Amino acid sequence: MKLHYLLFAALPCLPLAATAAPSSEESVTAPETHNRELKVGDKAPDQYKRDEEAIKNWKAKGLPQPEKESHWVRMGDHYVLIQITNGVVLAIQPAP
């Protein structure tokens, strides 16, 4: 019986399972990250939050409409959807 109490007492000390970010098979390396790969859920360099980095003709490039407060940017040979408010990578697609 004491073993059961010990197990229940230890439960709050166990880490909870982390909620995973949306999975993506793609990753991209931005020059500003010193060859660190960026994946969906990672924070991109601040410069990509700026409006002048945004791809204005996203529809012509076959990209889906950006989510609210986000825009598409180009990083190397990938298009990356960046959340403007916090710089989080929302999606990555290879550029043709």
Coordinates of C-alpha atoms in Angstrom, one line a residue:
M1 CA 0.0 0.0 0.0
K2 CA 2.8 2.4 0.8
L3 CA 4.3 1.8 -2.7
H4 CA 1.1 3.2 -4.3
Y5 CA 1.4 6.4 -2.3
L6 CA 5.0 6.7 -3.3
L7 CA 4.1 6.3 -7.0
F8 CA 1.3 8.9 -6.8
A9 CA 3.6 11.3 -4.9
A10 CA 6.2 11.0 -7.7
L11 CA 3.7 11.7 -10.5
P12 CA 3.9 15.5 -10.3
C13 CA 7.7 15.3 -10.7
L14 CA 7.4 13.6 -14.1
P15 CA 7.6 15.9 -17.1
L16 CA 4.4 16.2 -19.1
A17 CA 4.4 15.3 -22.8
A18 CA 5.3 18.3 -24.9
T19 CA 2.9 19.4 -27.6
A20 CA 4.6 19.0 -30.9
A21 CA 4.6 21.7 -33.5
P22 CA 3.1 20.9 -36.8
S23 CA 5.4 18.5 -38.6
S24 CA 7.1 19.4 -41.7
E25 CA 9.5 17.3 -43.8
E26 CA 11.1 20.5 -45.0
S27 CA 13.8 22.6 -43.3
V28 CA 15.7 25.6 -44.5
T29 CA 19.0 27.2 -43.6
A30 CA 19.0 31.0 -43.5
P31 CA 22.5 32.6 -43.9
E32 CA 21.8 34.7 -40.8
T33 CA 21.5 31.6 -38.6
H34 CA 25.1 30.4 -39.2
N35 CA 24.0 27.2 -41.0
R36 CA 21.4 26.3 -38.3
E37 CA 18.4 24.6 -39.9
L38 CA 15.1 26.2 -39.3
K39 CA 12.0 24.1 -39.0
V40 CA 8.3 24.8 -38.6
G41 CA 7.9 26.2 -35.1
D42 CA 11.4 27.7 -35.0
K43 CA 12.0 31.5 -34.7
A44 CA 13.5 33.0 -37.9
P45 CA 15.9 35.9 -37.9
D46 CA 14.1 39.3 -37.2
Q47 CA 14.9 40.7 -40.7
Y48 CA 12.3 38.2 -42.1
K49 CA 9.5 39.9 -40.1
R50 CA 10.0 43.1 -42.1
D51 CA 7.5 44.0 -44.8
E52 CA 10.3 44.6 -47.4
E53 CA 11.2 40.9 -47.2
A54 CA 7.7 39.8 -47.9
I55 CA 6.8 38.1 -51.3
K56 CA 4.1 40.3 -52.7
N57 CA 3.1 38.0 -55.6
W58 CA 2.6 34.9 -53.5
K59 CA -0.4 33.8 -55.5
A60 CA 1.6 33.9 -58.8
K61 CA 4.3 31.6 -57.2
G62 CA 1.6 29.0 -56.3
L63 CA 1.8 29.7 -52.6
P64 CA -1.3 29.5 -50.3
Q65 CA -2.6 32.8 -48.9
P66 CA -0.7 33.8 -45.9
E67 CA -2.4 33.4 -42.5
K68 CA -3.3 36.6 -40.6
E69 CA -0.3 38.6 -39.5
S70 CA 2.1 36.5 -41.6
H71 CA 3.9 36.7 -44.9
W72 CA 5.9 34.5 -47.3
V73 CA 9.6 35.2 -47.6
R74 CA 12.3 33.5 -49.7
M75 CA 15.3 31.9 -47.9
G76 CA 17.7 30.3 -50.4
D77 CA 15.7 27.7 -52.4
H78 CA 12.7 27.7 -50.1
Y79 CA 9.6 29.8 -49.5
V80 CA 9.0 30.3 -45.7
L81 CA 5.8 31.5 -44.1
I82 CA 6.8 33.8 -41.2
Q83 CA 4.5 35.0 -38.4
I84 CA 5.1 38.8 -38.4
T85 CA 4.5 39.3 -34.7
N86 CA 7.0 36.8 -33.3
G87 CA 9.1 35.5 -36.3
V88 CA 7.9 31.9 -35.9
V89 CA 8.2 29.7 -39.0
L90 CA 4.7 28.5 -39.9
A91 CA 5.4 26.6 -43.1
I92 CA 8.2 25.8 -45.5
Q93 CA 7.9 25.0 -49.2
P94 CA 10.6 24.4 -51.8
A95 CA 10.9 27.1 -54.4
P96 CA 10.8 25.8 -58.0

